[in-house]
PDB file of C-alpha atoms in Angstrom:
ATOM      1  CA  ALA O 315       3.146 -12.280  -2.873  1.00 75.00           C
ATOM      2  CA  GLN O 316       3.987  -8.984  -4.418  1.00 82.00           C
ATOM      3  CA  LYS O 317       7.526  -7.743  -4.506  1.00 91.00           C
ATOM      4  CA  ILE O 318       9.285  -4.653  -5.793  1.00 95.00           C
ATOM      5  CA  THR O 319      13.013  -4.757  -6.547  1.00 96.00           C
ATOM      6  CA  GLN O 320      15.233  -1.745  -6.975  1.00 97.00           C
ATOM      7  CA  THR O 321      18.737  -3.026  -7.663  1.00 96.00           C
ATOM      8  CA  GLN O 322      20.545   0.321  -7.712  1.00 97.00           C
ATOM      9  CA  PRO O 323      21.294   1.519  -4.175  1.00 95.00           C
ATOM     10  CA  GLY O 324      22.856   4.686  -5.584  1.00 96.00           C
ATOM     11  CA  MET O 325      23.094   6.522  -8.872  1.00 97.00           C
ATOM     12  CA  PHE O 326      25.130   9.513  -9.969  1.00 97.00           C
ATOM     13  CA  VAL O 327      24.286  11.836 -12.811  1.00 97.00           C
ATOM     14  CA  GLN O 328      25.535  15.174 -14.001  1.00 97.00           C
ATOM     15  CA  GLU O 329      23.233  18.111 -14.163  1.00 98.00           C
ATOM     16  CA  LYS O 330      21.216  18.355 -17.396  1.00 97.00           C
ATOM     17  CA  GLU O 331      21.760  14.708 -18.253  1.00 98.00           C
ATOM     18  CA  ALA O 332      19.080  12.029 -18.248  1.00 98.00           C
ATOM     19  CA  VAL O 333      19.067   9.161 -15.775  1.00 98.00           C
ATOM     20  CA  THR O 334      17.127   5.898 -15.535  1.00 98.00           C
ATOM     21  CA  LEU O 335      16.216   4.364 -12.201  1.00 98.00           C
ATOM     22  CA  ASP O 336      15.378   0.678 -12.394  1.00 98.00           C
ATOM     23  CA  CYS O 337      12.371  -1.057 -10.905  1.00 98.00           C
ATOM     24  CA  THR O 338      11.200  -4.606 -11.411  1.00 97.00           C
ATOM     25  CA  TYR O 339       8.174  -6.158  -9.826  1.00 96.00           C
ATOM     26  CA  ASP O 340       6.656  -9.516  -9.232  1.00 94.00           C
ATOM     27  CA  THR O 341       2.940 -10.151  -9.071  1.00 91.00           C
ATOM     28  CA  SER O 342       0.423 -12.710 -10.237  1.00 89.00           C
ATOM     29  CA  ASP O 343      -2.363 -10.144 -10.451  1.00 88.00           C
ATOM     30  CA  PRO O 344      -3.345  -9.221 -14.013  1.00 87.00           C
ATOM     31  CA  SER O 345      -4.231  -5.699 -12.894  1.00 89.00           C
ATOM     32  CA  TYR O 346      -2.038  -3.477 -10.758  1.00 92.00           C
ATOM     33  CA  GLY O 347      -0.733   0.035 -10.400  1.00 93.00           C
ATOM     34  CA  LEU O 348       2.850   1.211 -10.285  1.00 96.00           C
ATOM     35  CA  PHE O 349       4.042   4.404  -8.620  1.00 96.00           C
ATOM     36  CA  TRP O 350       7.216   6.370  -8.191  1.00 98.00           C
ATOM     37  CA  TYR O 351       7.813   8.619  -5.205  1.00 97.00           C
ATOM     38  CA  LYS O 352      10.657  10.993  -4.428  1.00 97.00           C
ATOM     39  CA  GLN O 353      11.891  11.448  -0.871  1.00 96.00           C
ATOM     40  CA  PRO O 354      14.259  14.387  -0.334  1.00 96.00           C
ATOM     41  CA  SER O 355      16.330  14.658   2.829  1.00 93.00           C
ATOM     42  CA  SER O 356      13.440  16.447   4.549  1.00 92.00           C
ATOM     43  CA  GLY O 357      11.588  13.116   4.562  1.00 93.00           C
ATOM     44  CA  GLU O 358       8.383  13.935   2.758  1.00 93.00           C
ATOM     45  CA  MET O 359       7.243  11.496   0.095  1.00 94.00           C
ATOM     46  CA  ILE O 360       6.422  13.281  -3.145  1.00 95.00           C
ATOM     47  CA  PHE O 361       4.293  11.515  -5.746  1.00 94.00           C
ATOM     48  CA  LEU O 362       5.910  11.648  -9.175  1.00 97.00           C
ATOM     49  CA  ILE O 363       4.170   9.381 -11.623  1.00 96.00           C
ATOM     50  CA  TYR O 364       1.669   6.532 -11.973  1.00 95.00           C
ATOM     51  CA  GLN O 365       1.325   3.706 -14.484  1.00 95.00           C
ATOM     52  CA  GLY O 366      -1.630   1.342 -14.661  1.00 93.00           C
ATOM     53  CA  SER O 367      -0.976  -2.169 -15.876  1.00 93.00           C
ATOM     54  CA  TYR O 368      -3.543  -1.801 -18.644  1.00 92.00           C
ATOM     55  CA  ASP O 369      -2.422   1.626 -19.761  1.00 91.00           C
ATOM     56  CA  GLN O 370      -1.477   1.492 -23.420  1.00 88.00           C
ATOM     57  CA  GLN O 371       1.023   4.295 -23.270  1.00 94.00           C
ATOM     58  CA  ASN O 372       3.926   4.960 -20.962  1.00 95.00           C
ATOM     59  CA  ALA O 373       3.133   7.599 -18.371  1.00 96.00           C
ATOM     60  CA  THR O 374       4.812  10.986 -18.541  1.00 97.00           C
ATOM     61  CA  GLU O 375       4.759  13.915 -16.131  1.00 96.00           C
ATOM     62  CA  GLY O 376       6.968  16.799 -17.127  1.00 97.00           C
ATOM     63  CA  ARG O 377      10.591  15.643 -16.893  1.00 98.00           C
ATOM     64  CA  TYR O 378       9.532  12.268 -15.546  1.00 98.00           C
ATOM     65  CA  SER O 379       8.577   9.352 -17.731  1.00 97.00           C
ATOM     66  CA  LEU O 380       7.982   5.731 -16.954  1.00 97.00           C
ATOM     67  CA  ASN O 381       9.458   3.085 -19.217  1.00 96.00           C
ATOM     68  CA  PHE O 382       6.880   0.364 -18.690  1.00 96.00           C
ATOM     69  CA  GLN O 383       7.741  -3.064 -20.073  1.00 96.00           C
ATOM     70  CA  LYS O 384       4.980  -5.369 -18.940  1.00 94.00           C
ATOM     71  CA  ALA O 385       6.451  -8.594 -20.314  1.00 93.00           C
ATOM     72  CA  ARG O 386       9.685  -7.933 -18.449  1.00 95.00           C
ATOM     73  CA  LYS O 387       7.790  -6.710 -15.380  1.00 95.00           C
ATOM     74  CA  SER O 388       9.818  -3.553 -15.255  1.00 97.00           C
ATOM     75  CA  ALA O 389       8.777   0.041 -14.621  1.00 97.00           C
ATOM     76  CA  ASN O 390      11.868   2.189 -14.857  1.00 98.00           C
ATOM     77  CA  LEU O 391      11.739   5.892 -14.082  1.00 98.00           C
ATOM     78  CA  VAL O 392      13.463   8.194 -16.537  1.00 98.00           C
ATOM     79  CA  ILE O 393      14.359  11.694 -15.404  1.00 98.00           C
ATOM     80  CA  SER O 394      15.353  13.962 -18.237  1.00 97.00           C
ATOM     81  CA  ALA O 395      17.502  17.066 -17.897  1.00 96.00           C
ATOM     82  CA  SER O 396      18.475  16.342 -14.286  1.00 98.00           C
ATOM     83  CA  GLN O 397      18.539  19.218 -11.851  1.00 97.00           C
ATOM     84  CA  LEU O 398      20.398  19.603  -8.570  1.00 97.00           C
ATOM     85  CA  GLY O 399      17.064  19.501  -6.782  1.00 97.00           C
ATOM     86  CA  ASP O 400      16.493  15.986  -8.103  1.00 98.00           C
ATOM     87  CA  SER O 401      19.007  14.641  -5.599  1.00 98.00           C
ATOM     88  CA  ALA O 402      16.917  12.449  -3.317  1.00 97.00           C
ATOM     89  CA  MET O 403      15.791   8.897  -2.603  1.00 97.00           C
ATOM     90  CA  TYR O 404      13.434   7.449  -5.171  1.00 98.00           C
ATOM     91  CA  PHE O 405      11.004   4.661  -4.352  1.00 97.00           C
ATOM     92  CA  CYS O 406       9.064   2.441  -6.711  1.00 97.00           C
ATOM     93  CA  ALA O 407       5.795   1.041  -5.360  1.00 96.00           C
ATOM     94  CA  MET O 408       2.988  -1.250  -6.464  1.00 95.00           C
ATOM     95  CA  ARG O 409      -0.671  -1.449  -5.575  1.00 91.00           C
ATOM     96  CA  ARG O 410      -2.870  -4.494  -6.043  1.00 82.00           C
ATOM     97  CA  PRO O 411      -6.345  -4.179  -7.536  1.00 75.00           C
ATOM     98  CA  GLY O 412      -9.016  -3.471  -4.976  1.00 74.00           C
ATOM     99  CA  PHE O 413      -6.463  -2.579  -2.341  1.00 77.00           C
ATOM    100  CA  GLN O 414      -5.050   0.772  -1.394  1.00 79.00           C
ATOM    101  CA  LYS O 415      -1.942  -0.639   0.263  1.00 85.00           C
ATOM    102  CA  LEU O 416       1.360   0.092  -1.415  1.00 91.00           C
ATOM    103  CA  VAL O 417       4.346  -2.239  -1.495  1.00 92.00           C
ATOM    104  CA  PHE O 418       7.605  -0.317  -1.715  1.00 94.00           C
ATOM    105  CA  GLY O 419      11.015  -1.165  -3.086  1.00 95.00           C
ATOM    106  CA  THR O 420      14.182  -0.479  -1.143  1.00 95.00           C
ATOM    107  CA  GLY O 421      14.821   2.769  -2.969  1.00 96.00           C
ATOM    108  CA  THR O 422      17.595   4.320  -5.041  1.00 97.00           C
ATOM    109  CA  ARG O 423      19.568   7.331  -3.886  1.00 97.00           C
ATOM    110  CA  LEU O 424      20.181   9.742  -6.759  1.00 98.00           C
ATOM    111  CA  LEU O 425      22.899  12.332  -6.577  1.00 98.00           C
ATOM    112  CA  VAL O 426      22.990  15.044  -9.204  1.00 98.00           C
ATOM    113  CA  SER O 427      26.316  16.810  -9.535  1.00 97.00           C
ATOM    114  CA  PRO O 428      26.955  20.241 -11.069  1.00 95.00           C
TER     115      PRO O 428
ATOM    116  CA  GLY A 465      -2.918  18.316  -5.559  1.00 69.00           C
ATOM    117  CA  ALA A 466      -4.127  16.605  -2.395  1.00 85.00           C
ATOM    118  CA  VAL A 467      -2.444  17.752   0.805  1.00 92.00           C
ATOM    119  CA  VAL A 468      -1.777  15.697   3.895  1.00 95.00           C
ATOM    120  CA  SER A 469      -0.376  17.247   7.048  1.00 96.00           C
ATOM    121  CA  GLN A 470       1.259  15.679  10.072  1.00 97.00           C
ATOM    122  CA  HIS A 471       1.860  17.034  13.524  1.00 97.00           C
ATOM    123  CA  PRO A 472       4.277  17.246  15.196  1.00 97.00           C
ATOM    124  CA  SER A 473       7.117  17.198  12.698  1.00 96.00           C
ATOM    125  CA  ARG A 474       9.540  16.026  15.347  1.00 97.00           C
ATOM    126  CA  VAL A 475       9.225  15.025  18.966  1.00 97.00           C
ATOM    127  CA  ILE A 476      11.635  14.040  21.696  1.00 97.00           C
ATOM    128  CA  CYS A 477      10.261  12.222  24.693  1.00 96.00           C
ATOM    129  CA  LYS A 478      11.393  10.254  27.688  1.00 97.00           C
ATOM    130  CA  SER A 479      11.219   6.494  27.791  1.00 97.00           C
ATOM    131  CA  GLY A 480       7.897   5.308  29.173  1.00 97.00           C
ATOM    132  CA  THR A 481       5.814   8.209  27.962  1.00 97.00           C
ATOM    133  CA  SER A 482       3.187   8.125  25.230  1.00 97.00           C
ATOM    134  CA  VAL A 483       3.334  10.182  22.076  1.00 97.00           C
ATOM    135  CA  LYS A 484       0.442  11.091  19.791  1.00 97.00           C
ATOM    136  CA  ILE A 485       0.960  11.879  16.118  1.00 98.00           C
ATOM    137  CA  GLU A 486      -1.808  13.429  14.030  1.00 97.00           C
ATOM    138  CA  CYS A 487      -2.393  12.933  10.326  1.00 96.00           C
ATOM    139  CA  ARG A 488      -4.862  15.179   8.526  1.00 96.00           C
ATOM    140  CA  SER A 489      -6.106  15.300   4.968  1.00 95.00           C
ATOM    141  CA  LEU A 490      -6.531  19.012   4.347  1.00 94.00           C
ATOM    142  CA  ASP A 491      -8.488  19.214   1.127  1.00 92.00           C
ATOM    143  CA  PHE A 492     -10.151  15.852   0.764  1.00 92.00           C
ATOM    144  CA  GLN A 493     -11.894  13.219   2.821  1.00 92.00           C
ATOM    145  CA  ALA A 494     -10.201   9.895   3.392  1.00 89.00           C
ATOM    146  CA  THR A 495     -12.009   6.831   4.671  1.00 84.00           C
ATOM    147  CA  THR A 496      -8.658   5.083   4.787  1.00 88.00           C
ATOM    148  CA  MET A 497      -5.286   6.329   5.930  1.00 93.00           C
ATOM    149  CA  PHE A 498      -2.035   4.459   6.276  1.00 94.00           C
ATOM    150  CA  TRP A 499       0.747   4.601   8.834  1.00 96.00           C
ATOM    151  CA  TYR A 500       4.305   3.750   7.884  1.00 96.00           C
ATOM    152  CA  ARG A 501       7.553   3.518   9.766  1.00 96.00           C
ATOM    153  CA  GLN A 502      10.926   4.181   8.204  1.00 95.00           C
ATOM    154  CA  PHE A 503      14.312   3.468   9.728  1.00 91.00           C
ATOM    155  CA  PRO A 504      17.348   5.410   8.501  1.00 89.00           C
ATOM    156  CA  LYS A 505      18.343   4.528   4.962  1.00 86.00           C
ATOM    157  CA  GLN A 506      15.587   1.949   4.685  1.00 91.00           C
ATOM    158  CA  SER A 507      12.309   1.713   2.870  1.00 92.00           C
ATOM    159  CA  LEU A 508       8.871   2.431   4.243  1.00 93.00           C
ATOM    160  CA  MET A 509       7.276  -0.330   6.256  1.00 93.00           C
ATOM    161  CA  LEU A 510       3.505  -0.333   6.454  1.00 93.00           C
ATOM    162  CA  MET A 511       2.390  -0.564  10.056  1.00 95.00           C
ATOM    163  CA  ALA A 512      -1.361  -0.372   9.799  1.00 94.00           C
ATOM    164  CA  THR A 513      -4.344   0.688   7.778  1.00 91.00           C
ATOM    165  CA  SER A 514      -6.558   3.171   9.558  1.00 88.00           C
ATOM    166  CA  ASN A 515     -10.258   2.911   8.758  1.00 84.00           C
ATOM    167  CA  GLU A 516     -12.686   5.693   9.634  1.00 84.00           C
ATOM    168  CA  GLY A 517     -15.244   4.524  12.122  1.00 83.00           C
ATOM    169  CA  SER A 518     -13.777   1.073  12.619  1.00 85.00           C
ATOM    170  CA  LYS A 519     -10.736  -0.681  13.989  1.00 88.00           C
ATOM    171  CA  ALA A 520      -7.390  -0.366  12.318  1.00 92.00           C
ATOM    172  CA  THR A 521      -5.881  -3.281  10.466  1.00 92.00           C
ATOM    173  CA  TYR A 522      -2.348  -3.994  11.614  1.00 95.00           C
ATOM    174  CA  GLU A 523       0.394  -5.632   9.596  1.00 94.00           C
ATOM    175  CA  GLN A 524       1.974  -8.797  10.851  1.00 94.00           C
ATOM    176  CA  GLY A 525       4.434  -8.182  13.638  1.00 94.00           C
ATOM    177  CA  VAL A 526       3.085  -4.761  14.605  1.00 95.00           C
ATOM    178  CA  GLU A 527       1.832  -4.589  18.182  1.00 94.00           C
ATOM    179  CA  LYS A 528      -1.626  -3.049  18.168  1.00 93.00           C
ATOM    180  CA  ASP A 529      -1.488  -2.315  21.888  1.00 95.00           C
ATOM    181  CA  LYS A 530       1.781  -0.497  21.376  1.00 96.00           C
ATOM    182  CA  PHE A 531       0.704   1.552  18.382  1.00 97.00           C
ATOM    183  CA  LEU A 532      -2.848   2.753  18.938  1.00 96.00           C
ATOM    184  CA  ILE A 533      -4.640   4.115  15.925  1.00 94.00           C
ATOM    185  CA  ASN A 534      -7.808   6.169  15.991  1.00 91.00           C
ATOM    186  CA  HIS A 535      -9.510   7.346  12.819  1.00 89.00           C
ATOM    187  CA  ALA A 536     -12.104   9.609  14.349  1.00 84.00           C
ATOM    188  CA  SER A 537     -13.188  11.509  11.268  1.00 90.00           C
ATOM    189  CA  LEU A 538     -12.808  11.494   7.515  1.00 91.00           C
ATOM    190  CA  THR A 539      -9.904  13.927   7.756  1.00 94.00           C
ATOM    191  CA  LEU A 540      -8.046  12.864  10.887  1.00 94.00           C
ATOM    192  CA  SER A 541      -6.179   9.775  11.996  1.00 94.00           C
ATOM    193  CA  THR A 542      -3.959   9.592  15.049  1.00 95.00           C
ATOM    194  CA  LEU A 543      -1.147   7.223  15.955  1.00 97.00           C
ATOM    195  CA  THR A 544      -0.256   6.938  19.620  1.00 97.00           C
ATOM    196  CA  VAL A 545       2.991   5.257  20.543  1.00 97.00           C
ATOM    197  CA  THR A 546       2.312   4.012  24.055  1.00 97.00           C
ATOM    198  CA  SER A 547       5.045   3.605  26.662  1.00 97.00           C
ATOM    199  CA  ALA A 548       7.658   4.567  24.130  1.00 97.00           C
ATOM    200  CA  HIS A 549      11.132   3.074  24.311  1.00 96.00           C
ATOM    201  CA  PRO A 550      14.343   4.012  22.508  1.00 96.00           C
ATOM    202  CA  GLU A 551      13.778   1.289  19.933  1.00 95.00           C
ATOM    203  CA  ASP A 552      10.580   3.089  18.903  1.00 96.00           C
ATOM    204  CA  SER A 553      12.679   5.990  17.697  1.00 96.00           C
ATOM    205  CA  SER A 554      12.007   6.264  14.002  1.00 96.00           C
ATOM    206  CA  PHE A 555      10.429   8.294  11.236  1.00 97.00           C
ATOM    207  CA  TYR A 556       6.663   7.842  11.124  1.00 98.00           C
ATOM    208  CA  ILE A 557       4.784   8.880   8.024  1.00 97.00           C
ATOM    209  CA  CYS A 558       1.131   8.711   7.123  1.00 96.00           C
ATOM    210  CA  SER A 559      -0.649   8.670   3.798  1.00 95.00           C
ATOM    211  CA  ALA A 560      -4.167   9.012   2.471  1.00 92.00           C
ATOM    212  CA  SER A 561      -5.933   8.955  -0.832  1.00 84.00           C
ATOM    213  CA  PRO A 562      -9.133  10.664  -1.942  1.00 80.00           C
ATOM    214  CA  GLY A 563     -10.582   7.417  -3.236  1.00 77.00           C
ATOM    215  CA  LEU A 564     -10.017   3.717  -3.536  1.00 71.00           C
ATOM    216  CA  LEU A 565      -8.192   3.907  -6.847  1.00 72.00           C
ATOM    217  CA  GLU A 566      -6.613   7.284  -6.316  1.00 80.00           C
ATOM    218  CA  THR A 567      -2.964   8.057  -5.697  1.00 85.00           C
ATOM    219  CA  GLN A 568      -1.758   7.987  -2.093  1.00 88.00           C
ATOM    220  CA  TYR A 569      -0.481  11.292  -0.817  1.00 92.00           C
ATOM    221  CA  PHE A 570       1.914  11.394   2.074  1.00 94.00           C
ATOM    222  CA  GLY A 571       2.284  13.648   5.050  1.00 95.00           C
ATOM    223  CA  PRO A 572       5.654  15.262   5.777  1.00 96.00           C
ATOM    224  CA  GLY A 573       6.443  12.706   8.476  1.00 96.00           C
ATOM    225  CA  THR A 574       7.243  12.815  12.181  1.00 97.00           C
ATOM    226  CA  ARG A 575      10.684  12.121  13.593  1.00 97.00           C
ATOM    227  CA  LEU A 576      10.375  10.495  16.995  1.00 97.00           C
ATOM    228  CA  LEU A 577      13.326  10.280  19.352  1.00 97.00           C
ATOM    229  CA  VAL A 578      12.843   8.406  22.600  1.00 97.00           C
ATOM    230  CA  LEU A 579      15.520   9.024  25.193  1.00 96.00           C
TER     231      LEU A 579
END
């Protein structure tokens, strides 16, 4: 069975600093996709970044980058130059090949302070 | 990017009534949509996969007679919570993707409160 683990229930970071949110996963599938979503207090789920298991390079999207270490089965999200608006819940998710279903981790609450 | 809408954004109803929640993909067609439930400070729990033109696939432990799903068109799926009770109070959120290997985009969610 697939499983996503986010061990940090909460993280604090000062504005303009970088922060890493951890995500480890467990799967026996050789091919899979990894996603990060942001959920602000309003509740909407905002797609941030995607990493395919066969992608050679780590994914980047603006201030977001994914530190993908396949051998360690980790897919940590790095947010550079944190902003106050980054305060939210962050969820890591995985998708199996041939399926559209996502398996979510328990989330990490990020608080950015001035 | 792909946009998914949900209506209503919040609803309060009396125990025993039924509530319908709509999920629409605004700028793409989706043969498959997903319905999730989220309790406060918890992760998203997949309830069911909604398939256009066929029956929904429910996750283990989700009562299909309680949570009726209808995927009538390629841009609309509805979730009806039948005979709602206070324990059905939750945040319901849908998602859809433009294609099988595409990213899932989420609606803004619906907060249901059953009194």
